[in-house]
Amino acid sequence: MAKHKPTLALITGATSGIGLAIAELLASEGVSLVLCGRRQDRLNALRTKLSDQVPVHTCNFDVRDAQAVQAAIDSLPAAFCHIDVLVNNAGNAHGLAPVEQADIADWDAMIDINVKGLLYVSKAVMPLMLAQQRGHIVNIGSIAGKEVYPNGSVYCASKFAVDALTQGMRMDLFKQGIRVSAVNPGLVETEFSLVRFKGDATRAKQVYQGINPLVAEDIADTVWYVITRPPHVNIAEMLVLPSDQAASTLVNRR
Ligand code: NDP
Ligand code: 8X3
């Protein structure tokens, strides 16, 4: 069966972790890239590195800012408008605390970035896909969107929302040639825990202590599988865990 070969992908959260690994893998496979994030120095370095392999355009916006998102998509150079893959990856957990003690600013960040940000980017990119009656949206969800764990209620709620949005977007878009998929990772060692624990590297390291966690490249590999299926195949969702993890809170530490 002939594989599908994507030509141009837009990746949010490309400056770190899973998004960065997806960018590097897609560049190595010859897929042109629109790379998004807020850290301009990292975007610049990435463009310099990957431009040897494929055309790269970078966009600096906060996914919480709907106007900035729309302006960035509206000002894409013509050569970067035919987006056939959107990876909605930007997101993080902020804090890990019982609901009665958690910080409202952390709640706002998670809902605004993980849920509303994903919607804003999709809203701006969908017209480009609809115009060509072709496209693939891959939402990076989480095991946290499948199982709630203590102290993670709002992060889990944001990822449950991503799960619901993936299903709803698929229902609304499938007749128009747009596939919608979710890739739901378990524990992946990235900057994720450093962000969650507000720069506390010791606490972040403890999350992965004694286990062999996933690395960002494992998820990039999964996304590549999802977006290269033949046009009649849509992988609705994939849950990808480290072998040392059986459920959100069931981890085999040695
Ligand atoms: P990282 O912290 O390494 O990367 C997060 C990325 O998101 C960065 O590139 C960051 O870029 C971007 N980002 C964060 N906030 C914003 C914002 N407001 N506007 C624009 N971009 C933003 O974490 P991961 O790579 O691990 O996380 C990527 C995705 O994977 C997230 O959706 C996360 O929930 C999900 N995930 C992660 C798991 C893990 O264990 N690591 C497991 C399951 C899912 P910048 O700061 O430059 O804007
Ligand atoms: C990230 C995985 O278990 O830390 O979504 O929430 S977990």
PDB file of C-alpha atoms and ligand atoms in Angstrom:
ATOM      1  CA  MET A   1       0.000   0.000   0.000  1.00  0.00           C
ATOM      2  CA  ALA A   2       1.453   3.375  -1.024  1.00  0.00           C
ATOM      3  CA  LYS A   3       2.310   5.574   1.928  1.00  0.00           C
ATOM      4  CA  HIS A   4       1.174   9.190   2.037  1.00  0.00           C
ATOM      5  CA  LYS A   5       4.001  11.705   1.742  1.00  0.00           C
ATOM      6  CA  PRO A   6       3.219  15.009   3.470  1.00  0.00           C
ATOM      7  CA  THR A   7       4.868  18.077   1.951  1.00  0.00           C
ATOM      8  CA  LEU A   8       4.384  20.940   4.443  1.00  0.00           C
ATOM      9  CA  ALA A   9       3.729  20.770   8.185  1.00  0.00           C
ATOM     10  CA  LEU A  10       3.034  23.441  10.785  1.00  0.00           C
ATOM     11  CA  ILE A  11       4.177  22.443  14.272  1.00  0.00           C
ATOM     12  CA  THR A  12       3.364  24.409  17.417  1.00  0.00           C
ATOM     13  CA  GLY A  13       5.738  24.161  20.371  1.00  0.00           C
ATOM     14  CA  ALA A  14       8.647  23.387  18.049  1.00  0.00           C
ATOM     15  CA  THR A  15      11.267  24.985  20.313  1.00  0.00           C
ATOM     16  CA  SER A  16      11.527  22.077  22.731  1.00  0.00           C
ATOM     17  CA  GLY A  17      10.788  18.445  23.506  1.00  0.00           C
ATOM     18  CA  ILE A  18       8.237  16.621  21.394  1.00  0.00           C
ATOM     19  CA  GLY A  19       7.646  19.465  18.918  1.00  0.00           C
ATOM     20  CA  LEU A  20      11.374  19.862  18.330  1.00  0.00           C
ATOM     21  CA  ALA A  21      11.805  16.131  17.726  1.00  0.00           C
ATOM     22  CA  ILE A  22       8.893  16.134  15.258  1.00  0.00           C
ATOM     23  CA  ALA A  23      10.464  19.089  13.416  1.00  0.00           C
ATOM     24  CA  GLU A  24      13.806  17.322  13.152  1.00  0.00           C
ATOM     25  CA  LEU A  25      12.279  14.051  11.945  1.00  0.00           C
ATOM     26  CA  LEU A  26      10.060  15.727   9.358  1.00  0.00           C
ATOM     27  CA  ALA A  27      12.974  17.799   8.055  1.00  0.00           C
ATOM     28  CA  SER A  28      15.027  14.633   7.643  1.00  0.00           C
ATOM     29  CA  GLU A  29      12.124  13.171   5.615  1.00  0.00           C
ATOM     30  CA  GLY A  30      12.002  16.217   3.317  1.00  0.00           C
ATOM     31  CA  VAL A  31       8.840  17.840   4.719  1.00  0.00           C
ATOM     32  CA  SER A  32       8.869  21.669   4.559  1.00  0.00           C
ATOM     33  CA  LEU A  33       8.165  23.291   7.906  1.00  0.00           C
ATOM     34  CA  VAL A  34       6.410  26.169   9.603  1.00  0.00           C
ATOM     35  CA  LEU A  35       7.816  26.131  13.141  1.00  0.00           C
ATOM     36  CA  CYS A  36       6.087  28.001  15.951  1.00  0.00           C
ATOM     37  CA  GLY A  37       7.000  28.947  19.503  1.00  0.00           C
ATOM     38  CA  ARG A  38       7.755  31.957  21.690  1.00  0.00           C
ATOM     39  CA  ARG A  39      11.514  31.625  22.225  1.00  0.00           C
ATOM     40  CA  GLN A  40      12.898  33.473  19.223  1.00  0.00           C
ATOM     41  CA  ASP A  41      16.522  32.428  19.825  1.00  0.00           C
ATOM     42  CA  ARG A  42      15.515  28.777  19.608  1.00  0.00           C
ATOM     43  CA  LEU A  43      13.385  29.389  16.522  1.00  0.00           C
ATOM     44  CA  ASN A  44      16.345  31.107  14.854  1.00  0.00           C
ATOM     45  CA  ALA A  45      18.740  28.275  15.735  1.00  0.00           C
ATOM     46  CA  LEU A  46      16.266  25.685  14.476  1.00  0.00           C
ATOM     47  CA  ARG A  47      15.712  27.510  11.198  1.00  0.00           C
ATOM     48  CA  THR A  48      19.467  27.742  10.661  1.00  0.00           C
ATOM     49  CA  LYS A  49      19.922  24.046  11.429  1.00  0.00           C
ATOM     50  CA  LEU A  50      17.022  22.612   9.429  1.00  0.00           C
ATOM     51  CA  SER A  51      17.138  24.983   6.437  1.00  0.00           C
ATOM     52  CA  ASP A  52      19.978  22.866   5.074  1.00  0.00           C
ATOM     53  CA  GLN A  53      17.434  20.081   4.597  1.00  0.00           C
ATOM     54  CA  VAL A  54      14.093  21.747   3.785  1.00  0.00           C
ATOM     55  CA  PRO A  55      12.484  25.208   3.438  1.00  0.00           C
ATOM     56  CA  VAL A  56      11.686  26.486   6.945  1.00  0.00           C
ATOM     57  CA  HIS A  57       9.544  29.429   8.049  1.00  0.00           C
ATOM     58  CA  THR A  58       9.281  30.399  11.725  1.00  0.00           C
ATOM     59  CA  CYS A  59       6.423  32.126  13.553  1.00  0.00           C
ATOM     60  CA  ASN A  60       6.672  33.655  17.001  1.00  0.00           C
ATOM     61  CA  PHE A  61       3.351  33.818  18.824  1.00  0.00           C
ATOM     62  CA  ASP A  62       1.749  32.879  22.097  1.00  0.00           C
ATOM     63  CA  VAL A  63      -1.053  30.429  21.283  1.00  0.00           C
ATOM     64  CA  ARG A  64      -3.189  32.242  23.899  1.00  0.00           C
ATOM     65  CA  ASP A  65      -3.294  35.336  21.686  1.00  0.00           C
ATOM     66  CA  ALA A  66      -5.937  34.630  19.024  1.00  0.00           C
ATOM     67  CA  GLN A  67      -5.127  37.795  17.073  1.00  0.00           C
ATOM     68  CA  ALA A  68      -1.398  37.073  17.001  1.00  0.00           C
ATOM     69  CA  VAL A  69      -2.088  33.507  15.865  1.00  0.00           C
ATOM     70  CA  GLN A  70      -4.353  34.694  13.048  1.00  0.00           C
ATOM     71  CA  ALA A  71      -1.882  37.420  12.000  1.00  0.00           C
ATOM     72  CA  ALA A  72       0.967  34.900  11.809  1.00  0.00           C
ATOM     73  CA  ILE A  73      -1.049  32.531   9.614  1.00  0.00           C
ATOM     74  CA  ASP A  74      -2.350  35.402   7.469  1.00  0.00           C
ATOM     75  CA  SER A  75       1.205  36.551   6.810  1.00  0.00           C
ATOM     76  CA  LEU A  76       2.649  33.180   5.794  1.00  0.00           C
ATOM     77  CA  PRO A  77       4.662  33.504   2.574  1.00  0.00           C
ATOM     78  CA  ALA A  78       2.880  31.861  -0.385  1.00  0.00           C
ATOM     79  CA  ALA A  79       5.314  28.939  -0.409  1.00  0.00           C
ATOM     80  CA  PHE A  80       4.244  28.066   3.171  1.00  0.00           C
ATOM     81  CA  CYS A  81       0.459  28.307   2.764  1.00  0.00           C
ATOM     82  CA  HIS A  82      -0.252  24.797   1.470  1.00  0.00           C
ATOM     83  CA  ILE A  83      -0.150  23.244   4.935  1.00  0.00           C
ATOM     84  CA  ASP A  84      -1.131  19.610   4.784  1.00  0.00           C
ATOM     85  CA  VAL A  85      -0.209  18.663   8.366  1.00  0.00           C
ATOM     86  CA  LEU A  86      -0.917  20.659  11.525  1.00  0.00           C
ATOM     87  CA  VAL A  87       0.594  19.305  14.741  1.00  0.00           C
ATOM     88  CA  ASN A  88      -1.094  20.947  17.722  1.00  0.00           C
ATOM     89  CA  ASN A  89       1.648  20.223  20.217  1.00  0.00           C
ATOM     90  CA  ALA A  90       2.236  23.455  22.204  1.00  0.00           C
ATOM     91  CA  GLY A  91       1.230  22.945  25.803  1.00  0.00           C
ATOM     92  CA  ASN A  92       2.374  22.199  29.306  1.00  0.00           C
ATOM     93  CA  ALA A  93       1.287  21.354  32.815  1.00  0.00           C
ATOM     94  CA  HIS A  94       1.593  24.195  35.314  1.00  0.00           C
ATOM     95  CA  GLY A  95       1.774  23.026  38.923  1.00  0.00           C
ATOM     96  CA  LEU A  96       0.836  19.751  40.617  1.00  0.00           C
ATOM     97  CA  ALA A  97      -1.399  20.452  43.590  1.00  0.00           C
ATOM     98  CA  PRO A  98      -4.658  19.408  45.214  1.00  0.00           C
ATOM     99  CA  VAL A  99      -7.524  21.298  43.641  1.00  0.00           C
ATOM    100  CA  GLU A 100      -8.244  23.286  46.816  1.00  0.00           C
ATOM    101  CA  GLN A 101      -4.640  24.527  46.968  1.00  0.00           C
ATOM    102  CA  ALA A 102      -3.890  25.038  43.289  1.00  0.00           C
ATOM    103  CA  ASP A 103      -3.059  28.406  41.811  1.00  0.00           C
ATOM    104  CA  ILE A 104      -5.658  30.137  39.631  1.00  0.00           C
ATOM    105  CA  ALA A 105      -2.915  31.476  37.340  1.00  0.00           C
ATOM    106  CA  ASP A 106      -1.816  27.876  36.706  1.00  0.00           C
ATOM    107  CA  TRP A 107      -5.403  26.865  35.869  1.00  0.00           C
ATOM    108  CA  ASP A 108      -5.703  29.767  33.452  1.00  0.00           C
ATOM    109  CA  ALA A 109      -2.413  28.883  31.766  1.00  0.00           C
ATOM    110  CA  MET A 110      -3.382  25.244  31.206  1.00  0.00           C
ATOM    111  CA  ILE A 111      -6.890  25.957  29.929  1.00  0.00           C
ATOM    112  CA  ASP A 112      -5.795  28.925  27.822  1.00  0.00           C
ATOM    113  CA  ILE A 113      -2.757  27.220  26.257  1.00  0.00           C
ATOM    114  CA  ASN A 114      -3.693  23.536  26.033  1.00  0.00           C
ATOM    115  CA  VAL A 115      -7.336  24.018  25.066  1.00  0.00           C
ATOM    116  CA  LYS A 116      -8.025  27.512  23.737  1.00  0.00           C
ATOM    117  CA  GLY A 117      -4.591  27.785  22.104  1.00  0.00           C
ATOM    118  CA  LEU A 118      -5.170  24.542  20.207  1.00  0.00           C
ATOM    119  CA  LEU A 119      -8.516  25.938  19.037  1.00  0.00           C
ATOM    120  CA  TYR A 120      -7.066  29.295  17.953  1.00  0.00           C
ATOM    121  CA  VAL A 121      -4.324  27.667  15.884  1.00  0.00           C
ATOM    122  CA  SER A 122      -6.763  25.196  14.330  1.00  0.00           C
ATOM    123  CA  LYS A 123      -9.239  27.989  13.531  1.00  0.00           C
ATOM    124  CA  ALA A 124      -6.513  29.903  11.667  1.00  0.00           C
ATOM    125  CA  VAL A 125      -5.121  26.888   9.778  1.00  0.00           C
ATOM    126  CA  MET A 126      -8.343  25.047   8.881  1.00  0.00           C
ATOM    127  CA  PRO A 127      -9.339  27.451   6.076  1.00  0.00           C
ATOM    128  CA  LEU A 128      -6.040  26.675   4.317  1.00  0.00           C
ATOM    129  CA  MET A 129      -6.790  22.957   4.505  1.00  0.00           C
ATOM    130  CA  LEU A 130     -10.433  23.390   3.517  1.00  0.00           C
ATOM    131  CA  ALA A 131      -9.385  25.374   0.439  1.00  0.00           C
ATOM    132  CA  GLN A 132      -7.381  22.360  -0.748  1.00  0.00           C
ATOM    133  CA  GLN A 133      -9.926  19.817   0.611  1.00  0.00           C
ATOM    134  CA  ARG A 134      -6.996  17.966   2.152  1.00  0.00           C
ATOM    135  CA  GLY A 135      -5.104  17.963   5.394  1.00  0.00           C
ATOM    136  CA  HIS A 136      -4.281  16.175   8.621  1.00  0.00           C
ATOM    137  CA  ILE A 137      -4.536  17.631  12.109  1.00  0.00           C
ATOM    138  CA  VAL A 138      -2.651  15.769  14.831  1.00  0.00           C
ATOM    139  CA  ASN A 139      -3.430  16.833  18.378  1.00  0.00           C
ATOM    140  CA  ILE A 140      -0.900  15.903  21.053  1.00  0.00           C
ATOM    141  CA  GLY A 141      -3.090  14.774  23.929  1.00  0.00           C
ATOM    142  CA  SER A 142      -1.876  12.694  26.835  1.00  0.00           C
ATOM    143  CA  ILE A 143      -2.583   9.682  28.998  1.00  0.00           C
ATOM    144  CA  ALA A 144      -3.783  12.520  31.272  1.00  0.00           C
ATOM    145  CA  GLY A 145      -6.645  12.937  28.801  1.00  0.00           C
ATOM    146  CA  LYS A 146      -7.654   9.334  29.374  1.00  0.00           C
ATOM    147  CA  GLU A 147      -7.161   8.923  33.141  1.00  0.00           C
ATOM    148  CA  VAL A 148      -7.289  11.548  35.864  1.00  0.00           C
ATOM    149  CA  TYR A 149      -4.593  11.456  38.539  1.00  0.00           C
ATOM    150  CA  PRO A 150      -4.476  13.129  41.985  1.00  0.00           C
ATOM    151  CA  ASN A 151      -3.226  16.743  42.028  1.00  0.00           C
ATOM    152  CA  GLY A 152      -3.528  16.956  38.253  1.00  0.00           C
ATOM    153  CA  SER A 153      -7.222  17.729  37.899  1.00  0.00           C
ATOM    154  CA  VAL A 154      -6.963  20.806  35.703  1.00  0.00           C
ATOM    155  CA  TYR A 155      -4.102  19.536  33.527  1.00  0.00           C
ATOM    156  CA  CYS A 156      -6.083  16.303  33.078  1.00  0.00           C
ATOM    157  CA  ALA A 157      -9.234  18.329  32.319  1.00  0.00           C
ATOM    158  CA  SER A 158      -7.326  20.238  29.644  1.00  0.00           C
ATOM    159  CA  LYS A 159      -6.190  16.992  28.040  1.00  0.00           C
ATOM    160  CA  PHE A 160      -9.666  15.430  28.337  1.00  0.00           C
ATOM    161  CA  ALA A 161     -10.776  18.527  26.417  1.00  0.00           C
ATOM    162  CA  VAL A 162      -8.139  17.816  23.758  1.00  0.00           C
ATOM    163  CA  ASP A 163      -9.570  14.288  23.496  1.00  0.00           C
ATOM    164  CA  ALA A 164     -13.097  15.682  23.043  1.00  0.00           C
ATOM    165  CA  LEU A 165     -11.906  18.278  20.539  1.00  0.00           C
ATOM    166  CA  THR A 166     -10.098  15.608  18.521  1.00  0.00           C
ATOM    167  CA  GLN A 167     -13.284  13.553  18.281  1.00  0.00           C
ATOM    168  CA  GLY A 168     -15.472  16.564  17.484  1.00  0.00           C
ATOM    169  CA  MET A 169     -13.081  18.011  14.913  1.00  0.00           C
ATOM    170  CA  ARG A 170     -12.906  14.641  13.195  1.00  0.00           C
ATOM    171  CA  MET A 171     -16.707  14.499  12.987  1.00  0.00           C
ATOM    172  CA  ASP A 172     -16.921  18.013  11.559  1.00  0.00           C
ATOM    173  CA  LEU A 173     -14.042  17.715   9.097  1.00  0.00           C
ATOM    174  CA  PHE A 174     -13.962  14.146   7.786  1.00  0.00           C
ATOM    175  CA  LYS A 175     -16.294  14.805   4.864  1.00  0.00           C
ATOM    176  CA  GLN A 176     -14.025  17.608   3.709  1.00  0.00           C
ATOM    177  CA  GLY A 177     -10.889  15.570   3.262  1.00  0.00           C
ATOM    178  CA  ILE A 178      -9.325  16.449   6.590  1.00  0.00           C
ATOM    179  CA  ARG A 179      -8.122  13.699   8.891  1.00  0.00           C
ATOM    180  CA  VAL A 180      -7.943  14.384  12.636  1.00  0.00           C
ATOM    181  CA  SER A 181      -5.883  12.207  14.975  1.00  0.00           C
ATOM    182  CA  ALA A 182      -4.624  12.242  18.540  1.00  0.00           C
ATOM    183  CA  VAL A 183      -1.284  11.006  19.797  1.00  0.00           C
ATOM    184  CA  ASN A 184      -1.491  10.503  23.559  1.00  0.00           C
ATOM    185  CA  PRO A 185       1.879   9.988  25.259  1.00  0.00           C
ATOM    186  CA  GLY A 186       2.648   8.758  28.754  1.00  0.00           C
ATOM    187  CA  LEU A 187       5.801   9.929  30.532  1.00  0.00           C
ATOM    188  CA  VAL A 188       8.233  11.600  28.107  1.00  0.00           C
ATOM    189  CA  GLU A 189      11.377  13.226  29.481  1.00  0.00           C
ATOM    190  CA  THR A 190      11.422  16.766  28.028  1.00  0.00           C
ATOM    191  CA  GLU A 191      11.222  20.234  29.584  1.00  0.00           C
ATOM    192  CA  PHE A 192       7.639  19.337  30.573  1.00  0.00           C
ATOM    193  CA  SER A 193       8.340  18.674  34.273  1.00  0.00           C
ATOM    194  CA  LEU A 194      10.739  21.622  34.506  1.00  0.00           C
ATOM    195  CA  VAL A 195       7.850  23.848  33.388  1.00  0.00           C
ATOM    196  CA  ARG A 196       5.365  22.075  35.660  1.00  0.00           C
ATOM    197  CA  PHE A 197       7.632  22.624  38.678  1.00  0.00           C
ATOM    198  CA  LYS A 198       8.546  26.188  37.667  1.00  0.00           C
ATOM    199  CA  GLY A 199      12.228  25.571  37.009  1.00  0.00           C
ATOM    200  CA  ASP A 200      12.892  23.187  39.944  1.00  0.00           C
ATOM    201  CA  ALA A 201      15.263  20.797  38.131  1.00  0.00           C
ATOM    202  CA  THR A 202      15.635  18.425  41.093  1.00  0.00           C
ATOM    203  CA  ARG A 203      11.894  17.894  41.367  1.00  0.00           C
ATOM    204  CA  ALA A 204      11.589  17.569  37.601  1.00  0.00           C
ATOM    205  CA  LYS A 205      14.286  14.869  37.493  1.00  0.00           C
ATOM    206  CA  GLN A 206      12.477  12.846  40.198  1.00  0.00           C
ATOM    207  CA  VAL A 207       9.513  12.278  37.865  1.00  0.00           C
ATOM    208  CA  TYR A 208      11.675  10.031  35.669  1.00  0.00           C
ATOM    209  CA  GLN A 209      13.909   8.564  38.389  1.00  0.00           C
ATOM    210  CA  GLY A 210      14.336   4.790  38.276  1.00  0.00           C
ATOM    211  CA  ILE A 211      12.351   4.359  35.075  1.00  0.00           C
ATOM    212  CA  ASN A 212      13.180   4.345  31.419  1.00  0.00           C
ATOM    213  CA  PRO A 213      10.861   7.087  30.152  1.00  0.00           C
ATOM    214  CA  LEU A 214       9.895   7.799  26.580  1.00  0.00           C
ATOM    215  CA  VAL A 215      12.055  10.313  24.730  1.00  0.00           C
ATOM    216  CA  ALA A 216      10.664  12.964  22.423  1.00  0.00           C
ATOM    217  CA  GLU A 217      11.901  11.018  19.383  1.00  0.00           C
ATOM    218  CA  ASP A 218       9.547   8.125  20.301  1.00  0.00           C
ATOM    219  CA  ILE A 219       6.574  10.450  19.909  1.00  0.00           C
ATOM    220  CA  ALA A 220       7.978  12.004  16.731  1.00  0.00           C
ATOM    221  CA  ASP A 221       8.231   8.494  15.327  1.00  0.00           C
ATOM    222  CA  THR A 222       4.568   7.859  16.231  1.00  0.00           C
ATOM    223  CA  VAL A 223       3.425  11.121  14.638  1.00  0.00           C
ATOM    224  CA  TRP A 224       5.370  10.217  11.490  1.00  0.00           C
ATOM    225  CA  TYR A 225       3.547   6.861  11.360  1.00  0.00           C
ATOM    226  CA  VAL A 226       0.181   8.598  11.788  1.00  0.00           C
ATOM    227  CA  ILE A 227       0.739  11.181   9.038  1.00  0.00           C
ATOM    228  CA  THR A 228       2.169   8.772   6.480  1.00  0.00           C
ATOM    229  CA  ARG A 229      -0.740   6.332   6.337  1.00  0.00           C
ATOM    230  CA  PRO A 230      -2.390   6.030   2.903  1.00  0.00           C
ATOM    231  CA  PRO A 231      -5.195   8.576   2.341  1.00  0.00           C
ATOM    232  CA  HIS A 232      -7.976   6.066   3.132  1.00  0.00           C
ATOM    233  CA  VAL A 233      -6.548   5.350   6.614  1.00  0.00           C
ATOM    234  CA  ASN A 234      -7.003   7.608   9.635  1.00  0.00           C
ATOM    235  CA  ILE A 235      -5.374   6.606  12.922  1.00  0.00           C
ATOM    236  CA  ALA A 236      -7.979   8.087  15.265  1.00  0.00           C
ATOM    237  CA  GLU A 237      -5.745   7.910  18.329  1.00  0.00           C
ATOM    238  CA  MET A 238      -2.656   6.265  19.724  1.00  0.00           C
ATOM    239  CA  LEU A 239      -1.749   5.888  23.406  1.00  0.00           C
ATOM    240  CA  VAL A 240       2.023   5.489  23.730  1.00  0.00           C
ATOM    241  CA  LEU A 241       3.527   4.528  27.096  1.00  0.00           C
ATOM    242  CA  PRO A 242       7.012   3.731  28.324  1.00  0.00           C
ATOM    243  CA  SER A 243       7.288   0.002  29.039  1.00  0.00           C
ATOM    244  CA  ASP A 244       7.808   1.036  32.690  1.00  0.00           C
ATOM    245  CA  GLN A 245       4.353   2.670  32.846  1.00  0.00           C
ATOM    246  CA  ALA A 246       1.039   0.787  32.817  1.00  0.00           C
ATOM    247  CA  ALA A 247      -1.317   3.622  33.836  1.00  0.00           C
ATOM    248  CA  SER A 248      -1.039   7.275  34.870  1.00  0.00           C
ATOM    249  CA  THR A 249      -0.025   6.425  38.430  1.00  0.00           C
ATOM    250  CA  LEU A 250       1.321   2.908  37.904  1.00  0.00           C
ATOM    251  CA  VAL A 251       5.032   3.183  37.240  1.00  0.00           C
ATOM    252  CA  ASN A 252       7.712   0.542  37.773  1.00  0.00           C
ATOM    253  CA  ARG A 253      10.607   2.308  39.534  1.00  0.00           C
ATOM    254  CA  ARG A 254      13.781   0.322  40.042  1.00  0.00           C
TER     255      ARG A 254
HETATM  256  P1  NDP B   1       8.192  21.048  26.528  1.00  0.00           P
HETATM  257  O1  NDP B   1       8.037  21.922  27.712  1.00  0.00           O
HETATM  258  O2  NDP B   1       9.527  20.470  26.248  1.00  0.00           O
HETATM  259  O3  NDP B   1       7.666  21.800  25.217  1.00  0.00           O
HETATM  260  C1  NDP B   1       6.517  22.606  25.241  1.00  0.00           C
HETATM  261  C2  NDP B   1       6.465  23.420  23.965  1.00  0.00           C
HETATM  262  O4  NDP B   1       5.247  24.184  23.948  1.00  0.00           O
HETATM  263  C3  NDP B   1       7.602  24.395  23.842  1.00  0.00           C
HETATM  264  O5  NDP B   1       8.091  24.382  22.525  1.00  0.00           O
HETATM  265  C4  NDP B   1       6.981  25.744  24.153  1.00  0.00           C
HETATM  266  O6  NDP B   1       7.623  26.744  23.377  1.00  0.00           O
HETATM  267  C5  NDP B   1       5.536  25.530  23.665  1.00  0.00           C
HETATM  268  N1  NDP B   1       4.595  26.402  24.369  1.00  0.00           N
HETATM  269  C6  NDP B   1       4.270  26.352  25.681  1.00  0.00           C
HETATM  270  N2  NDP B   1       3.413  27.337  25.986  1.00  0.00           N
HETATM  271  C7  NDP B   1       3.200  28.032  24.830  1.00  0.00           C
HETATM  272  C8  NDP B   1       2.430  29.172  24.514  1.00  0.00           C
HETATM  273  N3  NDP B   1       1.700  29.811  25.439  1.00  0.00           N
HETATM  274  N4  NDP B   1       2.443  29.624  23.236  1.00  0.00           N
HETATM  275  C9  NDP B   1       3.190  29.000  22.303  1.00  0.00           C
HETATM  276  N5  NDP B   1       3.928  27.905  22.546  1.00  0.00           N
HETATM  277  C10 NDP B   1       3.952  27.436  23.793  1.00  0.00           C
HETATM  278  O7  NDP B   1       7.127  19.863  26.743  1.00  0.00           O
HETATM  279  P2  NDP B   1       6.736  18.597  25.828  1.00  0.00           P
HETATM  280  O8  NDP B   1       7.482  18.580  24.574  1.00  0.00           O
HETATM  281  O9  NDP B   1       6.790  17.412  26.704  1.00  0.00           O
HETATM  282  O10 NDP B   1       5.195  18.915  25.575  1.00  0.00           O
HETATM  283  C11 NDP B   1       4.616  19.009  24.289  1.00  0.00           C
HETATM  284  C12 NDP B   1       3.182  18.513  24.355  1.00  0.00           C
HETATM  285  O11 NDP B   1       3.181  17.150  24.753  1.00  0.00           O
HETATM  286  C13 NDP B   1       2.301  19.258  25.349  1.00  0.00           C
HETATM  287  O12 NDP B   1       1.033  19.453  24.774  1.00  0.00           O
HETATM  288  C14 NDP B   1       2.206  18.282  26.519  1.00  0.00           C
HETATM  289  O13 NDP B   1       1.035  18.461  27.262  1.00  0.00           O
HETATM  290  C15 NDP B   1       2.219  16.976  25.775  1.00  0.00           C
HETATM  291  N6  NDP B   1       2.585  15.812  26.561  1.00  0.00           N
HETATM  292  C16 NDP B   1       3.794  15.740  27.183  1.00  0.00           C
HETATM  293  C17 NDP B   1       4.123  14.607  27.918  1.00  0.00           C
HETATM  294  C18 NDP B   1       5.393  14.491  28.689  1.00  0.00           C
HETATM  295  O14 NDP B   1       5.482  13.602  29.570  1.00  0.00           O
HETATM  296  N7  NDP B   1       6.422  15.288  28.404  1.00  0.00           N
HETATM  297  C19 NDP B   1       3.201  13.463  28.000  1.00  0.00           C
HETATM  298  C20 NDP B   1       1.947  13.665  27.326  1.00  0.00           C
HETATM  299  C21 NDP B   1       1.680  14.779  26.613  1.00  0.00           C
HETATM  300  P3  NDP B   1       7.952  28.228  23.860  1.00  0.00           P
HETATM  301  O15 NDP B   1       8.222  28.193  25.329  1.00  0.00           O
HETATM  302  O16 NDP B   1       9.123  28.629  23.009  1.00  0.00           O
HETATM  303  O17 NDP B   1       6.708  28.978  23.502  1.00  0.00           O
HETATM  304  C1  8X3 B   2       2.076  14.370  30.514  1.00  0.00           C
HETATM  305  C2  8X3 B   2       2.053  13.047  31.166  1.00  0.00           C
HETATM  306  O1  8X3 B   2       1.421  11.852  33.321  1.00  0.00           O
HETATM  307  O2  8X3 B   2       2.840  13.790  33.513  1.00  0.00           O
HETATM  308  O3  8X3 B   2       0.878  14.639  29.892  1.00  0.00           O
HETATM  309  O4  8X3 B   2       0.526  14.047  32.995  1.00  0.00           O
HETATM  310  S1  8X3 B   2       1.685  13.190  32.825  1.00  0.00           S
END
